[in-house]
Structure formats: structure tokens, C-alpha cells
Tab-separated table of C-alpha atoms and ligand atoms in Angstrom:
chain	number	residue	atom	x	y	z
A	3	MET	CA	-14.233	14.470	3.704
A	4	ALA	CA	-15.943	17.160	5.801
A	5	THR	CA	-16.457	20.526	4.150
A	6	MET	CA	-14.154	23.383	4.989
A	7	LEU	CA	-15.506	26.535	6.616
A	8	ARG	CA	-15.285	28.676	3.453
A	9	ASP	CA	-17.043	26.114	1.237
A	10	ALA	CA	-19.935	25.699	3.672
A	11	LEU	CA	-20.338	29.475	4.119
A	12	GLU	CA	-20.264	30.050	0.351
A	13	ALA	CA	-23.108	27.556	0.031
A	14	ASN	CA	-25.071	29.214	2.875
A	15	LEU	CA	-24.595	32.719	1.444
A	16	ALA	CA	-25.033	31.779	-2.232
A	17	GLY	CA	-27.183	34.262	-4.119
A	18	ARG	CA	-27.011	36.958	-1.434
A	19	SER	CA	-25.829	40.314	-2.720
A	20	ASP	CA	-25.549	41.889	0.749
A	21	ALA	CA	-22.855	39.633	2.203
A	22	ASP	CA	-19.772	40.425	0.117
A	23	GLY	CA	-16.720	40.005	2.321
A	24	LEU	CA	-18.624	38.457	5.221
A	25	ILE	CA	-16.766	35.176	4.750
A	26	GLU	CA	-13.439	37.014	5.172
A	27	VAL	CA	-14.670	38.363	8.517
A	28	ILE	CA	-15.728	34.896	9.719
A	29	GLU	CA	-12.481	33.362	8.467
A	30	ALA	CA	-10.575	36.007	10.455
A	31	ILE	CA	-12.546	34.987	13.554
A	32	ALA	CA	-11.672	31.342	12.847
A	33	GLU	CA	-7.970	32.237	12.566
A	34	GLY	CA	-8.124	34.115	15.861
A	35	ALA	CA	-10.020	31.230	17.467
A	36	SER	CA	-7.361	28.713	16.442
A	37	ARG	CA	-4.718	30.964	18.063
A	38	VAL	CA	-6.789	31.314	21.264
A	39	ASP	CA	-7.402	27.555	21.209
A	40	ALA	CA	-3.652	26.897	21.094
A	41	LEU	CA	-3.092	29.245	24.061
A	42	THR	CA	-6.020	27.698	25.973
A	43	ARG	CA	-4.740	24.134	25.459
A	44	ARG	CA	-1.237	25.101	26.663
A	45	ALA	CA	-2.482	27.504	29.378
A	46	ALA	CA	-0.027	27.162	32.268
A	47	LEU	CA	2.629	25.969	29.827
A	48	ALA	CA	2.072	29.080	27.691
A	49	ASP	CA	2.178	31.211	30.821
A	50	VAL	CA	-1.316	32.657	30.210
A	51	LEU	CA	-2.957	31.698	33.501
A	52	GLY	CA	-3.809	34.118	36.252
A	53	ASP	CA	-4.743	37.767	36.018
A	54	THR	CA	-3.073	40.888	34.693
A	55	GLY	CA	-3.740	42.880	37.853
A	56	GLU	CA	-5.808	45.269	35.675
A	57	THR	CA	-9.536	45.973	36.083
A	58	ASN	CA	-11.633	46.411	32.935
A	59	VAL	CA	-14.526	48.738	32.180
A	60	GLN	CA	-16.831	46.074	33.652
A	61	GLY	CA	-15.045	46.398	37.004
A	62	GLU	CA	-13.745	42.846	36.564
A	63	ILE	CA	-10.155	41.654	36.986
A	64	VAL	CA	-8.699	41.005	33.513
A	65	GLN	CA	-7.330	37.511	33.124
A	66	ARG	CA	-4.137	37.156	31.081
A	67	LEU	CA	-6.007	35.063	28.506
A	68	ASP	CA	-8.656	37.832	28.271
A	69	ALA	CA	-5.870	40.229	27.287
A	70	ALA	CA	-4.283	37.756	24.856
A	71	GLY	CA	-7.692	37.021	23.314
A	72	THR	CA	-8.413	40.736	22.963
A	73	ASP	CA	-5.110	41.384	21.200
A	74	THR	CA	-5.613	38.366	18.935
A	75	PHE	CA	-9.135	39.206	17.771
A	76	VAL	CA	-8.452	42.949	17.434
A	77	GLU	CA	-5.502	42.031	15.209
A	78	VAL	CA	-7.250	39.510	12.935
A	79	LEU	CA	-10.440	41.594	12.625
A	80	SER	CA	-8.496	44.793	11.916
A	81	GLU	CA	-6.282	43.074	9.336
A	82	CYS	CA	-9.027	41.210	7.424
A	83	GLY	CA	-9.711	44.389	5.431
A	84	ARG	CA	-13.496	44.202	5.843
A	85	VAL	CA	-14.205	45.570	9.339
A	86	ALA	CA	-14.712	49.323	9.808
A	87	ALA	CA	-14.968	49.319	13.595
A	88	LEU	CA	-15.123	46.955	16.505
A	89	ALA	CA	-16.069	46.886	20.184
A	90	CYS	CA	-14.666	44.484	22.738
A	91	GLU	CA	-15.708	43.598	26.272
A	92	GLU	CA	-12.179	44.305	27.496
A	93	LEU	CA	-11.804	47.710	25.812
A	94	GLU	CA	-13.704	50.727	27.155
A	95	ASP	CA	-13.813	52.467	23.762
A	96	ALA	CA	-14.509	51.248	20.249
A	97	VAL	CA	-11.603	50.578	17.849
A	98	PHE	CA	-11.932	52.417	14.521
A	99	VAL	CA	-10.180	50.666	11.637
A	100	SER	CA	-11.340	52.336	8.399
A	101	ASP	CA	-14.282	54.348	7.011
A	102	ALA	CA	-13.616	53.018	3.515
A	103	PRO	CA	-16.633	51.471	1.721
A	104	SER	CA	-14.438	48.371	1.310
A	105	HIS	CA	-14.882	47.884	5.081
A	106	PRO	CA	-18.675	47.376	5.371
A	107	TYR	CA	-18.758	45.322	8.588
A	108	LEU	CA	-18.870	46.039	12.318
A	109	ALA	CA	-18.009	43.521	15.045
A	110	LEU	CA	-18.767	43.496	18.771
A	111	PHE	CA	-17.138	40.676	20.694
A	112	ASP	CA	-16.384	38.947	23.955
A	113	PRO	CA	-12.898	37.551	23.342
A	114	VAL	CA	-12.915	35.094	26.239
A	115	ASP	CA	-16.223	34.206	27.845
A	116	GLY	CA	-16.202	32.368	31.156
A	117	SER	CA	-12.926	33.853	32.380
A	118	SER	CA	-13.455	32.540	35.908
A	119	ASN	CA	-13.062	29.031	34.457
A	120	ILE	CA	-9.712	29.557	32.695
A	121	ASP	CA	-7.469	28.672	35.639
A	122	VAL	CA	-9.427	25.507	36.459
A	123	ALA	CA	-9.398	24.090	32.912
A	124	VAL	CA	-13.176	24.353	32.417
A	125	THR	CA	-14.764	25.188	29.037
A	126	ILE	CA	-14.592	28.834	27.882
A	127	GLY	CA	-15.624	30.575	24.675
A	128	SER	CA	-15.581	33.629	22.371
A	129	ILE	CA	-18.682	35.443	21.057
A	130	PHE	CA	-19.135	37.805	18.055
A	131	ALA	CA	-22.006	39.951	16.765
A	132	ILE	CA	-21.522	41.106	13.142
A	133	TYR	CA	-23.422	43.980	11.491
A	134	LYS	CA	-23.335	45.587	8.052
A	135	ARG	CA	-22.834	49.386	8.092
A	136	ALA	CA	-26.110	51.076	7.126
A	137	ASP	CA	-24.274	53.489	4.805
A	138	ASP	CA	-20.793	54.815	3.988
A	139	SER	CA	-20.917	57.658	6.506
A	140	PRO	CA	-17.954	57.889	8.914
A	141	VAL	CA	-18.200	55.347	11.732
A	142	SER	CA	-18.541	56.421	15.354
A	143	GLU	CA	-19.404	54.680	18.597
A	144	GLN	CA	-23.060	55.358	17.754
A	145	THR	CA	-22.615	53.248	14.583
A	146	LEU	CA	-22.025	50.217	16.808
A	147	LEU	CA	-25.206	50.685	18.871
A	148	ARG	CA	-27.551	48.620	16.683
A	149	PRO	CA	-30.522	46.454	17.715
A	150	GLY	CA	-29.578	42.767	17.620
A	151	ARG	CA	-32.228	42.026	14.981
A	152	GLU	CA	-30.022	43.936	12.480
A	153	GLN	CA	-27.119	41.476	12.796
A	154	ILE	CA	-26.063	39.947	9.481
A	155	ALA	CA	-24.315	37.090	11.316
A	156	ALA	CA	-23.296	35.881	14.757
A	157	VAL	CA	-20.417	33.546	15.611
A	158	TYR	CA	-19.321	31.831	18.799
A	159	VAL	CA	-16.500	29.435	19.626
A	160	VAL	CA	-16.593	26.907	22.456
A	161	TYR	CA	-13.150	25.713	23.630
A	162	GLY	CA	-14.330	22.498	25.296
A	163	SER	CA	-13.594	18.772	25.020
A	164	SER	CA	-13.492	19.753	21.348
A	165	THR	CA	-13.299	23.240	19.875
A	166	VAL	CA	-16.403	24.112	17.874
A	167	LEU	CA	-17.043	27.312	15.916
A	168	VAL	CA	-20.741	28.011	15.317
A	169	THR	CA	-21.950	30.446	12.643
A	170	ALA	CA	-25.456	31.848	12.326
A	171	THR	CA	-26.733	33.700	9.272
A	172	GLU	CA	-30.349	34.240	8.250
A	173	ARG	CA	-32.283	31.059	9.145
A	174	ARG	CA	-29.128	28.920	9.148
A	175	VAL	CA	-26.847	27.726	11.978
A	176	ASP	CA	-23.808	25.512	11.334
A	177	GLY	CA	-21.043	24.068	13.515
A	178	PHE	CA	-17.405	23.521	12.555
A	179	THR	CA	-15.031	21.409	14.653
A	180	LEU	CA	-11.338	22.313	14.822
A	181	ASP	CA	-9.274	19.449	13.433
A	182	PRO	CA	-6.112	19.478	15.603
A	183	ASP	CA	-4.104	17.704	12.879
A	184	SER	CA	-4.859	20.077	9.996
A	185	GLY	CA	-5.755	23.200	12.027
A	186	ALA	CA	-8.887	23.552	9.859
A	187	PHE	CA	-12.449	24.029	11.084
A	188	LEU	CA	-14.456	21.224	9.404
A	189	HIS	CA	-18.218	21.206	8.888
A	190	SER	CA	-19.326	18.839	11.668
A	191	HIS	CA	-22.803	20.168	12.573
A	192	PRO	CA	-24.810	21.095	9.438
A	193	ASP	CA	-28.062	23.048	9.811
A	194	ILE	CA	-28.400	23.071	13.631
A	195	THR	CA	-31.930	23.468	14.990
A	196	ILE	CA	-32.768	23.440	18.695
A	197	PRO	CA	-34.478	20.133	19.638
A	198	ALA	CA	-38.192	20.404	20.418
A	199	LYS	CA	-37.748	19.018	23.945
A	200	CYS	CA	-36.075	21.075	26.678
A	201	ALA	CA	-33.510	18.863	28.446
A	202	ALA	CA	-32.374	21.090	31.326
A	203	TYR	CA	-32.562	24.523	32.920
A	204	SER	CA	-29.362	26.478	33.503
A	205	VAL	CA	-29.065	29.249	36.110
A	206	ASN	CA	-26.813	30.165	39.028
A	207	GLU	CA	-29.055	28.891	41.825
A	208	GLY	CA	-26.713	30.522	44.316
A	209	ASN	CA	-28.289	33.886	43.367
A	210	ALA	CA	-31.900	32.692	43.911
A	211	GLY	CA	-32.323	34.609	47.165
A	212	ALA	CA	-31.640	37.904	45.359
A	213	TRP	CA	-34.131	37.455	42.498
A	214	GLN	CA	-37.516	39.184	42.386
A	215	PRO	CA	-40.309	36.945	43.778
A	216	GLU	CA	-41.823	36.315	40.333
A	217	MET	CA	-38.438	35.113	39.027
A	218	GLN	CA	-38.082	32.858	42.065
A	219	ALA	CA	-41.521	31.388	41.244
A	220	ALA	CA	-40.656	30.943	37.548
A	221	VAL	CA	-37.391	29.131	38.350
A	222	ALA	CA	-39.182	26.981	40.954
A	223	GLU	CA	-41.381	25.682	38.100
A	224	LEU	CA	-38.286	24.933	35.992
A	225	ARG	CA	-36.703	23.159	39.001
A	226	GLU	CA	-39.761	20.910	39.202
A	227	ALA	CA	-39.719	20.088	35.509
A	228	TYR	CA	-36.043	19.764	34.513
A	229	GLY	CA	-32.578	18.760	35.671
A	230	LEU	CA	-30.018	21.519	36.328
A	231	ARG	CA	-26.887	22.039	34.266
A	232	TYR	CA	-24.652	25.094	34.905
A	233	VAL	CA	-21.024	25.357	33.722
A	234	GLY	CA	-20.583	29.041	34.546
A	235	SER	CA	-19.395	29.849	31.015
A	236	LEU	CA	-22.296	31.296	29.021
A	237	VAL	CA	-21.050	29.838	25.723
A	238	ALA	CA	-20.764	26.323	27.195
A	239	ASP	CA	-24.234	26.461	28.753
A	240	PHE	CA	-25.711	27.959	25.587
A	241	HIS	CA	-24.040	25.448	23.240
A	242	ARG	CA	-25.382	22.521	25.303
A	243	ASP	CA	-28.884	24.003	25.273
A	244	LEU	CA	-28.697	24.628	21.505
A	245	LEU	CA	-27.686	21.034	20.723
A	246	LYS	CA	-29.733	19.203	23.364
A	247	GLY	CA	-32.568	21.616	24.110
A	248	GLY	CA	-32.632	23.735	27.262
A	249	ILE	CA	-33.163	27.141	28.797
A	250	PHE	CA	-30.470	29.457	30.197
A	251	LEU	CA	-31.254	32.318	32.550
A	252	TYR	CA	-29.162	35.098	34.011
A	253	PRO	CA	-31.791	37.260	35.755
A	254	GLY	CA	-31.383	40.696	37.218
A	255	ASP	CA	-31.584	40.961	40.970
A	256	ARG	CA	-32.078	43.555	43.675
A	257	SER	CA	-28.464	44.795	43.601
A	258	SER	CA	-28.084	44.631	39.783
A	259	PRO	CA	-31.505	44.859	38.090
A	260	ALA	CA	-29.890	44.653	34.624
A	261	GLY	CA	-28.127	41.415	35.549
A	262	LYS	CA	-24.525	40.574	34.640
A	263	LEU	CA	-24.415	39.726	30.930
A	264	ARG	CA	-23.763	42.315	28.230
A	265	LEU	CA	-26.283	43.056	25.483
A	266	GLY	CA	-23.873	43.900	22.656
A	267	TYR	CA	-21.551	40.912	22.643
A	268	GLU	CA	-23.209	38.203	24.742
A	269	ALA	CA	-27.031	38.440	24.652
A	270	ASN	CA	-27.482	39.796	21.110
A	271	PRO	CA	-25.226	37.323	19.266
A	272	LEU	CA	-26.445	34.274	21.192
A	273	CYS	CA	-30.107	35.270	20.869
A	274	TYR	CA	-29.515	35.750	17.138
A	275	VAL	CA	-28.104	32.198	16.982
A	276	ALA	CA	-30.998	30.888	19.089
A	277	GLU	CA	-33.640	32.479	16.839
A	278	GLN	CA	-32.059	31.212	13.599
A	279	ALA	CA	-32.139	27.716	15.183
A	280	GLY	CA	-35.815	28.015	16.199
A	281	GLY	CA	-35.324	29.194	19.767
A	282	ALA	CA	-36.048	32.522	21.512
A	283	GLY	CA	-34.289	35.085	23.695
A	284	SER	CA	-35.822	37.645	26.057
A	285	ASP	CA	-34.818	40.064	28.803
A	286	GLY	CA	-37.883	38.963	30.781
A	287	ARG	CA	-40.111	41.578	29.202
A	288	GLN	CA	-39.267	41.744	25.502
A	289	ARG	CA	-37.290	40.114	22.699
A	290	ILE	CA	-33.579	40.747	23.254
A	291	LEU	CA	-33.037	41.454	19.536
A	292	ASP	CA	-35.516	44.357	19.673
A	293	LEU	CA	-33.593	46.231	22.385
A	294	THR	CA	-31.843	49.395	21.171
A	295	PRO	CA	-28.469	49.649	22.912
A	296	GLU	CA	-27.616	52.995	24.522
A	297	GLN	CA	-23.987	52.253	25.391
A	298	LEU	CA	-21.440	49.652	24.322
A	299	HIS	CA	-21.180	47.709	27.578
A	300	GLN	CA	-24.732	47.850	28.866
A	301	ARG	CA	-25.999	44.792	30.687
A	302	THR	CA	-29.299	42.960	30.299
A	303	PRO	CA	-31.123	40.117	32.008
A	304	LEU	CA	-31.129	37.085	29.686
A	305	ILE	CA	-33.516	34.166	29.209
A	306	VAL	CA	-32.652	32.112	26.105
A	307	GLY	CA	-33.366	28.624	24.735
A	308	ASN	CA	-36.425	26.600	23.724
A	309	ALA	CA	-39.052	29.129	22.566
A	310	ASP	CA	-41.978	27.427	24.360
A	311	VAL	CA	-40.124	27.294	27.681
A	312	VAL	CA	-38.903	30.912	27.341
A	313	GLN	CA	-42.540	31.860	26.682
A	314	SER	CA	-43.751	29.977	29.768
A	315	VAL	CA	-41.199	31.819	31.928
A	316	LEU	CA	-42.352	35.174	30.487
A	317	GLN	CA	-45.973	34.281	31.252
A	318	ARG	CA	-45.038	33.395	34.839
A	319	LEU	CA	-43.082	36.642	35.210
A	320	SER	CA	-45.967	38.772	33.897
A	321	ALA	CA	-48.416	36.958	36.201
A	322	GLY	CA	-46.427	38.545	39.084
B	647	AHG	P1	-16.983	36.835	30.996
B	647	AHG	O1	-15.972	35.831	31.438
B	647	AHG	O2	-16.883	37.175	29.540
B	647	AHG	O3	-17.013	38.055	31.890
B	647	AHG	O4	-18.427	36.153	31.109
B	647	AHG	C1	-18.733	35.480	32.282
B	647	AHG	C2	-20.217	35.334	32.374
B	647	AHG	C3	-20.780	34.196	31.547
B	647	AHG	O5	-19.826	33.498	30.828
B	647	AHG	C4	-21.425	33.275	32.562
B	647	AHG	O6	-22.677	32.837	32.142
B	647	AHG	C5	-21.552	34.144	33.783
B	647	AHG	O7	-20.498	35.080	33.727
B	647	AHG	C6	-21.428	33.333	35.036
B	647	AHG	O8	-21.658	34.256	36.089
B	647	AHG	P2	-21.740	33.690	37.595
B	647	AHG	O9	-20.376	33.174	37.913
B	647	AHG	O10	-22.151	34.908	38.390
B	647	AHG	O11	-22.798	32.598	37.597
B	648	MN	MN1	-18.727	36.709	28.655
B	649	MN	MN1	-15.232	37.851	28.512
């Protein structure tokens, strides 16, 4: 019988004195993910397709499932009794829950990643960065602007041909598959490490003409060496690369030098997962996890996957 989420996390966190309550936060995410999964599977039948007609702080049209996912995860994270504050891709400002010392965690999240794929029944995901408050001082937006290396955990969910919740804590990555019959996330992928061999590169080749020349040269080398896989949902592309080996890139370009993906709730959590599994994540110049965020929704170029291949891209970029 596969291990339940709580049992596996208790084993992973055994002996740690700094993670009290962390399991409750991850279990809240799992509860929210099972609700989003149910909506995703019913989609048109649950009347969650299409957009809300609203535009979010990113300047993107908010899909109805984005809004439902936001409400779901804000609710479960606020109610778990362990989260002091949270930030969400779809909300311009942070949500402050409680300054009490009993609420030592902070969460930044992308409730539905890959929104352009919702209406065409292609894999989407949810992504969470989790931090421990540094002290008991009142929380503010500044409290949420932490370098990714200070995460205590990162979680993502991929709603694909199966629904898999992946947790990363210090030097440990595990996958849990949603059992549709019981509604439980069962321990299906113990101790994930990225395979030594890179199996594919993953980038939107349609943007190639807008990249800087050195990025065009670096991707040309990847094109020569690997097959291309690109779903258009970061979590789906990342999860494939984590399990099979690979490199994902979303570079900046002339019109948007910082690229499209957000540091706080896309690049930081996934680079944290990648590093715990033996991979690497960079913005093209430096380690993503060393970047100090200046505002909640700031964007960053992202190169993440097999450490040796990330390194070879960085060398090509610095060669100019
Ligand atoms: P989100 O739906 O949360 O805004 O994220 C979409 C992101 C990411 O999932 C994916 O890697 C990227 O958009 C794809 O962008 P392009 O369609 O420009 O390739
Ligand atoms: Mn996203
Ligand atoms: Mn999103």
C-alpha cells in the first residue's frame, strides 16, 4: 500500500526542529489541489472554461479557472492556521492572514500555471514557494520578498494524464499521485533525482528571432544536440525534464529583457525543486535562488534543468 502524503513528509522531516506545522501547509495545498483537479477534469461541465473578462496585474486576461484556483488556494492556505501571509500571481497585493507566532509560514503561489492551455484540455499546474518567517515581527509585503535559497519547501502540482503533487524540502524531492478512488495523494515517486542524461530542450522556438544573438547561438547548440519538447505549461515542461532529464528556457528578449516568468512563484520554487534533485537554475547570469526580489510580481529569464547543460548554456552566453 503506497504511503500517504503525511506519513512520507513526517519521515522526510523527522528530527527537524524548524519545520513544525509545515506538513499542515503542504496538506492544505494538497486539499486545494484536489479541488482544482476536480474542476479541471470537469472543465466545460463545471462551467469554468473561458475568461473572466478581467485583466490581472500581469496585464493578462484572467481565465475563470485562474480565479477559481486563486479563491481555492487563498482559502485553504488562510484556514490551515500556519500561514501568516501569502502572495498570488492573480492578486496585485499580498494577503495578510495573521501575525501570530503560531503562523510561521509564508507562501507565494501561481494557482494555475499554463492558463492558455485550459480551454484546449492540455496539462496545467500549480506552483508554491514556502518560507519560514525570520522572526515574529509583523508581516508586510517586504516580508515576502525573500531570496529563493531561503525557501523551506517548494511544491508543485501537475494536472496531466495523472495528477501528481511534488514536494521539495532540503535535499529531498518526492512525488505523490492523486488516487481518484480515494481522493488521497499516494507516494508514487520516492526520492526523485534528475537523470544524468539530458533528454530534450524545451523553449518557445517561435520567439527565437527576438532573443539576443548569444542566446540564439546557445539554443542553436541545444537544437543540434537534443530533441525539442514544449507543452507551453511551465509545470508540465519542468516535470518532464525533472523525471527524464532536460533543460527548459524562457529567455528575455529585446521587448521584454526580463522575460515572461515570475521570480517569486514560478522560477524560485521550481529552481528550488531542481536543486534539491541535483539540477540547477539560472537567469542566464546567476543562480536564480540568489536573486533578491524587489517586488512581488517581478519577472526573470529562466534556464533550469540538468546542471551540466545549464552550465554549458551559461558558458555560451558569457562567451558572447
Ligand atoms: P501562467 O499561465 O501562470 O501565466 O504561466 C504561463 C507561462 C508558463 O506556464 C509557460 O512556460 C509560459 O507561460 C508559456 O509562454 P509562451 O506561450 O509565451 O511560450
Ligand atoms: Mn505560471
Ligand atoms: Mn498562472
